[in-house]
Amino acid sequence: MWEKLRREEVLEIFRENVYGRVPSTPYSKSYKVVNEDKNAMGGMATLKQVDIIIVSGGKSLDIHLTLFVPNNLPKPVPAYLLIDNRGPSNTDPSRKLKSEFWPAEEVIARGYAIAVFSNADVDPDNFDDFKNGIHGLLDRGERQPDSWGTIAAWAWGASRCMDYFETDRDINSEKVAVVGHSRGGKTALWAAAEDQRIAMAISNESGCGGAALARRKYGETIERINNAFPHWFCNNYKKWSKNEDSMPFDMHMLIALIAPRAVCVTSAGEDLWADPRGSYLSLYHSLPVYRLYDKSTILKEEMPPINKQVKSRKVAYHVRDGAHNMLLKDWNWFMDFGDTVLK
């Protein structure tokens, strides 16, 4: 009943009121491996750099995907895909620069492939009246109140990476986790809601417009996020500025759209702007839908202490000590959860 009736209704609520609707403009896509190194990371992995080429209306856009695959395991392998909102210094394919934000060596050592694309390849993270990026390629005519915003565009980019994974025999495309931090965490949740091929969504400190319950009005609010980032959401989202109590939805319903697939919601103890408690409660209140698929899915209503991951079947949560960031400590918990649902 949920899959046939209610899920599509809830999905439409979020398209109409929050993230917007992807246009039906035709486009073609192709893939070009621009670099391959079978001896990357000192022989631990194979590096592939792939251009995902989108063409429509005589214009084109390239999404640059970087992918490391472990060499010492039978293929295909599960994978983590990062939606990178920080820039290339965190995701250096040469591995001369290394960052905990994308700890490629550690993920390879745990038996997973690790991939990344830059959100900026898909759409710029600034208000440009939706003239550039994929909006400039696929938008036609006058924008509507439910026309897609930039977060929906980035989520669309994650789905194009999923398209590529389906063509790569080294990747188990049925076992891909999409990871995002902050605005990327909002994107990861929406990508998994829209694209049921994604096996796991990891939403790291996503806050308002992501995992956090809007009705709490704690930390960043809908009014503040719309004023600061008017391009992230559809225009209809502005209706709920200072009007959260009238919304016909809240973000636990977004998480419920991912069921029965896996979801990992995370917070940081000092990151009150992203409302750790509201994020945990959102996950907690999504559980009635998860229990439709597995009655043994149980979490306590009280959020866990700092640095203790809680997980039950296909859901997991942790709140790390420290500030707004994504660290190796977070990734180790992501992979601990992945070991139970992706392997």
Tab-separated table of C-alpha atoms in Angstrom:
chain	number	residue	atom	x	y	z
A	1	MET	CA	0.000	0.000	0.000
A	2	TRP	CA	2.839	2.442	0.888
A	3	GLU	CA	4.711	1.775	-2.371
A	4	LYS	CA	1.621	1.855	-4.596
A	5	LEU	CA	-0.208	4.836	-3.111
A	6	ARG	CA	1.331	6.870	-0.325
A	7	ARG	CA	4.979	6.929	-1.433
A	8	GLU	CA	4.234	8.633	-4.757
A	9	GLU	CA	1.949	11.112	-3.014
A	10	VAL	CA	4.671	12.071	-0.515
A	11	LEU	CA	7.273	12.293	-3.284
A	12	GLU	CA	5.026	14.741	-5.124
A	13	ILE	CA	4.631	16.823	-1.961
A	14	PHE	CA	8.398	17.287	-1.795
A	15	ARG	CA	8.690	18.003	-5.521
A	16	GLU	CA	5.993	20.645	-5.313
A	17	ASN	CA	6.989	22.272	-2.032
A	18	VAL	CA	10.722	21.838	-1.442
A	19	TYR	CA	13.137	20.674	-4.142
A	20	GLY	CA	11.190	21.187	-7.352
A	21	ARG	CA	10.491	19.100	-10.375
A	22	VAL	CA	13.070	17.937	-12.925
A	23	PRO	CA	12.023	19.042	-16.434
A	24	SER	CA	11.190	16.432	-19.045
A	25	THR	CA	13.563	17.974	-21.586
A	26	PRO	CA	15.187	15.247	-23.743
A	27	TYR	CA	18.941	14.816	-23.486
A	28	SER	CA	21.563	12.269	-24.454
A	29	LYS	CA	24.405	10.981	-22.309
A	30	SER	CA	27.670	9.233	-23.019
A	31	TYR	CA	30.753	8.216	-21.058
A	32	LYS	CA	34.417	8.748	-21.811
A	33	VAL	CA	37.217	7.260	-19.716
A	34	VAL	CA	39.811	10.029	-19.915
A	35	ASN	CA	42.373	8.397	-17.628
A	36	GLU	CA	42.946	4.942	-16.146
A	37	ASP	CA	45.748	3.877	-13.815
A	38	LYS	CA	45.675	0.217	-12.739
A	39	ASN	CA	48.511	0.785	-10.278
A	40	ALA	CA	47.050	3.668	-8.246
A	41	MET	CA	47.666	3.959	-4.502
A	42	GLY	CA	50.841	1.902	-4.857
A	43	GLY	CA	48.965	-0.930	-6.507
A	44	MET	CA	46.054	-1.035	-4.057
A	45	ALA	CA	43.520	0.343	-6.532
A	46	THR	CA	42.638	1.175	-10.103
A	47	LEU	CA	41.891	4.817	-10.801
A	48	LYS	CA	39.327	5.733	-13.444
A	49	GLN	CA	38.504	9.293	-14.425
A	50	VAL	CA	35.307	9.387	-16.434
A	51	ASP	CA	33.551	12.237	-18.193
A	52	ILE	CA	29.769	11.904	-18.163
A	53	ILE	CA	28.710	13.989	-21.150
A	54	ILE	CA	25.193	15.422	-21.258
A	55	VAL	CA	23.948	16.941	-24.547
A	56	SER	CA	20.685	18.778	-25.183
A	57	GLY	CA	19.616	21.501	-27.586
A	58	GLY	CA	23.055	21.822	-29.127
A	59	LYS	CA	24.740	22.453	-25.765
A	60	SER	CA	26.731	20.064	-23.584
A	61	LEU	CA	27.809	19.653	-19.978
A	62	ASP	CA	30.484	17.352	-18.524
A	63	ILE	CA	30.328	15.764	-15.091
A	64	HIS	CA	33.823	14.635	-14.082
A	65	LEU	CA	33.669	11.413	-12.066
A	66	THR	CA	36.723	10.138	-10.202
A	67	LEU	CA	36.620	6.487	-9.154
A	68	PHE	CA	39.013	4.188	-7.272
A	69	VAL	CA	38.340	0.432	-7.294
A	70	PRO	CA	40.215	-2.015	-5.019
A	71	ASN	CA	42.489	-4.356	-6.961
A	72	ASN	CA	42.619	-7.273	-4.539
A	73	LEU	CA	38.916	-8.183	-4.453
A	74	PRO	CA	36.594	-10.040	-6.823
A	75	LYS	CA	34.379	-7.748	-8.860
A	76	PRO	CA	31.904	-6.175	-8.780
A	77	VAL	CA	32.343	-4.333	-5.461
A	78	PRO	CA	30.041	-1.976	-3.510
A	79	ALA	CA	30.853	1.717	-3.696
A	80	TYR	CA	30.573	5.030	-1.894
A	81	LEU	CA	29.840	8.089	-4.053
A	82	LEU	CA	30.553	11.521	-2.562
A	83	ILE	CA	28.705	14.614	-3.731
A	84	ASP	CA	31.599	17.036	-3.245
A	85	ASN	CA	30.637	20.572	-2.266
A	86	ARG	CA	34.110	21.670	-1.186
A	87	GLY	CA	36.489	21.559	-4.118
A	88	PRO	CA	39.286	19.504	-5.666
A	89	SER	CA	41.811	19.877	-2.823
A	90	ASN	CA	39.743	17.326	-0.896
A	91	THR	CA	39.480	14.809	-3.733
A	92	ASP	CA	42.860	14.817	-5.469
A	93	PRO	CA	43.028	11.829	-7.880
A	94	SER	CA	46.836	11.825	-7.706
A	95	ARG	CA	46.599	11.372	-3.907
A	96	LYS	CA	49.356	13.914	-3.365
A	97	LEU	CA	46.782	15.874	-1.375
A	98	LYS	CA	44.747	13.849	1.093
A	99	SER	CA	41.764	14.831	3.183
A	100	GLU	CA	39.586	13.143	5.783
A	101	PHE	CA	36.638	14.580	3.871
A	102	TRP	CA	37.212	11.895	1.204
A	103	PRO	CA	39.538	9.269	2.740
A	104	ALA	CA	40.017	7.211	-0.395
A	105	GLU	CA	42.798	4.948	0.890
A	106	GLU	CA	40.869	3.971	4.010
A	107	VAL	CA	37.722	3.185	2.012
A	108	ILE	CA	39.681	1.044	-0.451
A	109	ALA	CA	41.305	-0.809	2.461
A	110	ARG	CA	37.832	-1.618	3.824
A	111	GLY	CA	36.897	-3.319	0.538
A	112	TYR	CA	34.810	-0.642	-1.152
A	113	ALA	CA	35.199	1.414	-4.298
A	114	ILE	CA	35.097	5.167	-3.694
A	115	ALA	CA	33.927	7.772	-6.188
A	116	VAL	CA	33.322	11.504	-6.247
A	117	PHE	CA	31.903	14.220	-8.462
A	118	SER	CA	31.846	17.956	-7.888
A	119	ASN	CA	28.433	19.552	-7.456
A	120	ALA	CA	29.802	22.566	-9.354
A	121	ASP	CA	30.149	20.422	-12.492
A	122	VAL	CA	26.378	19.990	-12.504
A	123	ASP	CA	25.205	23.404	-11.339
A	124	PRO	CA	26.920	26.440	-9.785
A	125	ASP	CA	26.320	27.054	-6.094
A	126	ASN	CA	25.219	30.634	-6.471
A	127	PHE	CA	22.076	32.448	-7.508
A	128	ASP	CA	22.568	32.997	-11.239
A	129	ASP	CA	18.856	33.077	-12.096
A	130	PHE	CA	19.250	29.428	-13.199
A	131	LYS	CA	21.030	30.423	-16.421
A	132	ASN	CA	24.089	28.184	-16.125
A	133	GLY	CA	24.936	24.548	-15.453
A	134	ILE	CA	22.314	21.901	-16.039
A	135	HIS	CA	19.546	24.465	-15.621
A	136	GLY	CA	20.939	26.346	-18.603
A	137	LEU	CA	20.946	23.087	-20.546
A	138	LEU	CA	17.545	21.593	-19.699
A	139	ASP	CA	15.267	24.447	-18.604
A	140	ARG	CA	12.820	25.639	-21.234
A	141	GLY	CA	10.472	28.608	-21.044
A	142	GLU	CA	9.440	30.475	-17.928
A	143	ARG	CA	10.253	28.961	-14.539
A	144	GLN	CA	7.308	27.748	-12.496
A	145	PRO	CA	6.839	27.808	-8.705
A	146	ASP	CA	7.786	24.103	-8.611
A	147	SER	CA	10.683	24.277	-11.074
A	148	TRP	CA	13.729	22.449	-9.750
A	149	GLY	CA	16.301	24.205	-7.631
A	150	THR	CA	20.024	23.595	-7.387
A	151	ILE	CA	19.821	20.804	-4.783
A	152	ALA	CA	17.537	18.851	-7.127
A	153	ALA	CA	20.050	19.499	-9.921
A	154	TRP	CA	22.910	18.087	-7.844
A	155	ALA	CA	20.758	15.061	-6.990
A	156	TRP	CA	20.109	14.608	-10.711
A	157	GLY	CA	23.900	14.594	-11.175
A	158	ALA	CA	24.246	11.777	-8.635
A	159	SER	CA	21.744	9.778	-10.684
A	160	ARG	CA	23.826	10.269	-13.806
A	161	CYS	CA	26.752	8.757	-11.902
A	162	MET	CA	24.449	5.842	-11.071
A	163	ASP	CA	23.808	5.507	-14.816
A	164	TYR	CA	27.553	5.152	-15.361
A	165	PHE	CA	27.961	2.614	-12.545
A	166	GLU	CA	25.436	0.388	-14.318
A	167	THR	CA	27.879	0.191	-17.243
A	168	ASP	CA	31.024	-0.507	-15.171
A	169	ARG	CA	31.569	-4.197	-14.461
A	170	ASP	CA	33.826	-3.371	-11.516
A	171	ILE	CA	30.978	-1.698	-9.580
A	172	ASN	CA	27.993	-3.382	-8.000
A	173	SER	CA	25.439	-0.740	-8.989
A	174	GLU	CA	22.889	-2.302	-6.637
A	175	LYS	CA	25.195	-1.582	-3.676
A	176	VAL	CA	26.021	2.121	-3.988
A	177	ALA	CA	25.900	4.534	-1.039
A	178	VAL	CA	25.557	8.230	-1.872
A	179	VAL	CA	27.296	10.486	0.659
A	180	GLY	CA	26.842	14.197	1.232
A	181	HIS	CA	27.931	16.750	3.841
A	182	SER	CA	25.855	19.803	4.767
A	183	ARG	CA	24.184	20.977	1.515
A	184	GLY	CA	25.494	17.744	0.013
A	185	GLY	CA	23.702	15.853	2.784
A	186	LYS	CA	20.414	17.443	1.763
A	187	THR	CA	21.227	16.397	-1.776
A	188	ALA	CA	22.010	12.794	-0.812
A	189	LEU	CA	18.606	12.402	0.856
A	190	TRP	CA	16.737	13.849	-2.109
A	191	ALA	CA	18.780	11.809	-4.598
A	192	ALA	CA	17.857	8.593	-2.772
A	193	ALA	CA	14.216	9.635	-2.518
A	194	GLU	CA	14.034	10.225	-6.270
A	195	ASP	CA	16.314	7.385	-7.425
A	196	GLN	CA	15.458	3.997	-5.959
A	197	ARG	CA	18.617	2.456	-7.412
A	198	ILE	CA	20.607	4.086	-4.586
A	199	ALA	CA	21.118	1.470	-1.881
A	200	MET	CA	22.079	3.850	0.928
A	201	ALA	CA	21.858	7.582	1.607
A	202	ILE	CA	24.350	9.121	4.027
A	203	SER	CA	23.328	12.569	5.191
A	204	ASN	CA	26.110	14.190	7.208
A	205	GLU	CA	25.017	17.257	9.180
A	206	SER	CA	22.402	18.239	6.594
A	207	GLY	CA	20.240	20.429	8.846
A	208	CYS	CA	17.407	22.576	7.520
A	209	GLY	CA	16.081	21.347	4.199
A	210	GLY	CA	17.759	18.027	4.926
A	211	ALA	CA	17.279	15.709	7.880
A	212	ALA	CA	16.303	18.239	10.569
A	213	LEU	CA	12.625	18.654	11.457
A	214	ALA	CA	11.512	22.084	10.225
A	215	ARG	CA	8.766	22.494	12.802
A	216	ARG	CA	11.333	22.647	15.607
A	217	LYS	CA	12.540	25.984	14.179
A	218	TYR	CA	15.859	25.343	15.881
A	219	GLY	CA	19.109	26.630	14.411
A	220	GLU	CA	18.753	27.405	10.720
A	221	THR	CA	15.125	27.944	9.720
A	222	ILE	CA	13.319	27.840	6.387
A	223	GLU	CA	13.209	31.646	6.247
A	224	ARG	CA	16.951	31.937	6.877
A	225	ILE	CA	17.936	29.272	4.366
A	226	ASN	CA	15.699	30.733	1.660
A	227	ASN	CA	17.181	34.190	2.214
A	228	ALA	CA	20.780	32.944	2.217
A	229	PHE	CA	20.461	30.387	-0.595
A	230	PRO	CA	17.498	31.320	-2.814
A	231	HIS	CA	18.686	28.951	-5.560
A	232	TRP	CA	18.703	25.734	-3.533
A	233	PHE	CA	14.979	25.037	-3.497
A	234	CYS	CA	11.943	25.632	-5.655
A	235	ASN	CA	10.115	28.931	-5.262
A	236	ASN	CA	7.212	27.247	-3.462
A	237	TYR	CA	9.488	26.546	-0.496
A	238	LYS	CA	9.292	30.236	0.381
A	239	LYS	CA	5.627	29.724	1.301
A	240	TRP	CA	6.779	27.962	4.447
A	241	SER	CA	9.101	30.712	5.706
A	242	LYS	CA	7.805	31.584	9.208
A	243	ASN	CA	4.955	29.187	8.391
A	244	GLU	CA	6.389	25.810	9.326
A	245	ASP	CA	3.396	24.744	11.408
A	246	SER	CA	1.163	24.901	8.320
A	247	MET	CA	3.339	22.597	6.215
A	248	PRO	CA	1.649	19.401	4.966
A	249	PHE	CA	4.974	17.574	5.510
A	250	ASP	CA	8.147	17.491	7.547
A	251	MET	CA	11.526	15.935	6.949
A	252	HIS	CA	10.843	12.561	8.583
A	253	MET	CA	8.641	11.994	5.535
A	254	LEU	CA	11.650	12.634	3.276
A	255	ILE	CA	13.647	9.969	5.116
A	256	ALA	CA	10.669	7.606	4.900
A	257	LEU	CA	10.811	7.880	1.101
A	258	ILE	CA	14.120	5.997	1.200
A	259	ALA	CA	12.632	2.925	2.902
A	260	PRO	CA	13.283	0.022	2.691
A	261	ARG	CA	16.742	1.034	1.521
A	262	ALA	CA	19.398	2.114	4.011
A	263	VAL	CA	19.809	5.589	5.466
A	264	CYS	CA	22.470	6.964	7.793
A	265	VAL	CA	21.854	10.351	9.431
A	266	THR	CA	24.692	12.056	11.305
A	267	SER	CA	25.328	15.180	13.348
A	268	ALA	CA	28.120	16.968	15.221
A	269	GLY	CA	27.818	17.970	18.848
A	270	GLU	CA	28.921	21.583	18.322
A	271	ASP	CA	26.886	22.012	15.122
A	272	LEU	CA	23.676	23.288	16.711
A	273	TRP	CA	22.847	25.232	13.534
A	274	ALA	CA	22.053	21.886	11.883
A	275	ASP	CA	19.947	20.742	14.880
A	276	PRO	CA	21.331	17.334	15.902
A	277	ARG	CA	18.287	16.466	18.010
A	278	GLY	CA	15.865	17.461	15.241
A	279	SER	CA	17.812	15.309	12.803
A	280	TYR	CA	17.665	12.292	15.089
A	281	LEU	CA	13.935	12.771	15.735
A	282	SER	CA	13.362	12.955	11.987
A	283	LEU	CA	14.996	9.555	11.578
A	284	TYR	CA	13.087	8.209	14.562
A	285	HIS	CA	9.725	9.348	13.173
A	286	SER	CA	10.478	7.749	9.783
A	287	LEU	CA	10.561	4.317	11.421
A	288	PRO	CA	6.858	3.455	10.997
A	289	VAL	CA	7.495	3.197	7.246
A	290	TYR	CA	10.704	1.183	7.756
A	291	ARG	CA	8.759	-1.185	9.999
A	292	LEU	CA	6.338	-1.866	7.162
A	293	TYR	CA	9.249	-3.748	5.589
A	294	ASP	CA	11.012	-5.026	8.714
A	295	LYS	CA	9.226	-5.021	12.058
A	296	SER	CA	12.509	-5.503	13.897
A	297	THR	CA	13.652	-1.936	13.026
A	298	ILE	CA	13.757	-0.220	16.422
A	299	LEU	CA	15.460	2.906	17.791
A	300	LYS	CA	14.975	4.617	21.145
A	301	GLU	CA	13.282	8.021	21.068
A	302	GLU	CA	16.168	9.431	23.093
A	303	MET	CA	19.115	10.282	20.854
A	304	PRO	CA	22.384	8.460	21.542
A	305	PRO	CA	25.352	9.998	23.373
A	306	ILE	CA	28.263	11.642	21.606
A	307	ASN	CA	30.452	9.245	19.576
A	308	LYS	CA	28.160	6.235	19.829
A	309	GLN	CA	26.577	4.952	16.626
A	310	VAL	CA	23.154	3.380	16.907
A	311	LYS	CA	21.805	1.247	14.086
A	312	SER	CA	18.891	-1.051	13.494
A	313	ARG	CA	18.509	-3.022	10.286
A	314	LYS	CA	18.546	-0.349	7.534
A	315	VAL	CA	18.786	2.825	9.663
A	316	ALA	CA	21.736	4.337	11.554
A	317	TYR	CA	22.637	7.536	13.401
A	318	HIS	CA	25.583	9.046	15.191
A	319	VAL	CA	26.473	12.412	16.680
A	320	ARG	CA	30.212	13.047	16.658
A	321	ASP	CA	32.113	15.363	18.957
A	322	GLY	CA	33.324	18.568	17.339
A	323	ALA	CA	32.206	21.024	14.717
A	324	HIS	CA	30.532	21.051	11.294
A	325	ASN	CA	32.723	18.835	9.119
A	326	MET	CA	33.097	15.300	7.782
A	327	LEU	CA	36.016	13.373	9.233
A	328	LEU	CA	37.574	9.915	9.042
A	329	LYS	CA	35.757	9.126	12.286
A	330	ASP	CA	32.470	9.687	10.430
A	331	TRP	CA	33.575	7.610	7.465
A	332	ASN	CA	34.510	4.691	9.716
A	333	TRP	CA	30.968	4.689	11.080
A	334	PHE	CA	29.594	4.953	7.528
A	335	MET	CA	31.588	1.856	6.613
A	336	ASP	CA	30.669	-0.008	9.800
A	337	PHE	CA	27.038	0.463	8.771
A	338	GLY	CA	27.869	-0.364	5.161
A	339	ASP	CA	29.410	-3.657	6.262
A	340	THR	CA	25.952	-4.720	7.473
A	341	VAL	CA	23.843	-3.477	4.545
A	342	LEU	CA	26.111	-3.326	1.478
A	343	LYS	CA	28.146	-6.522	1.884
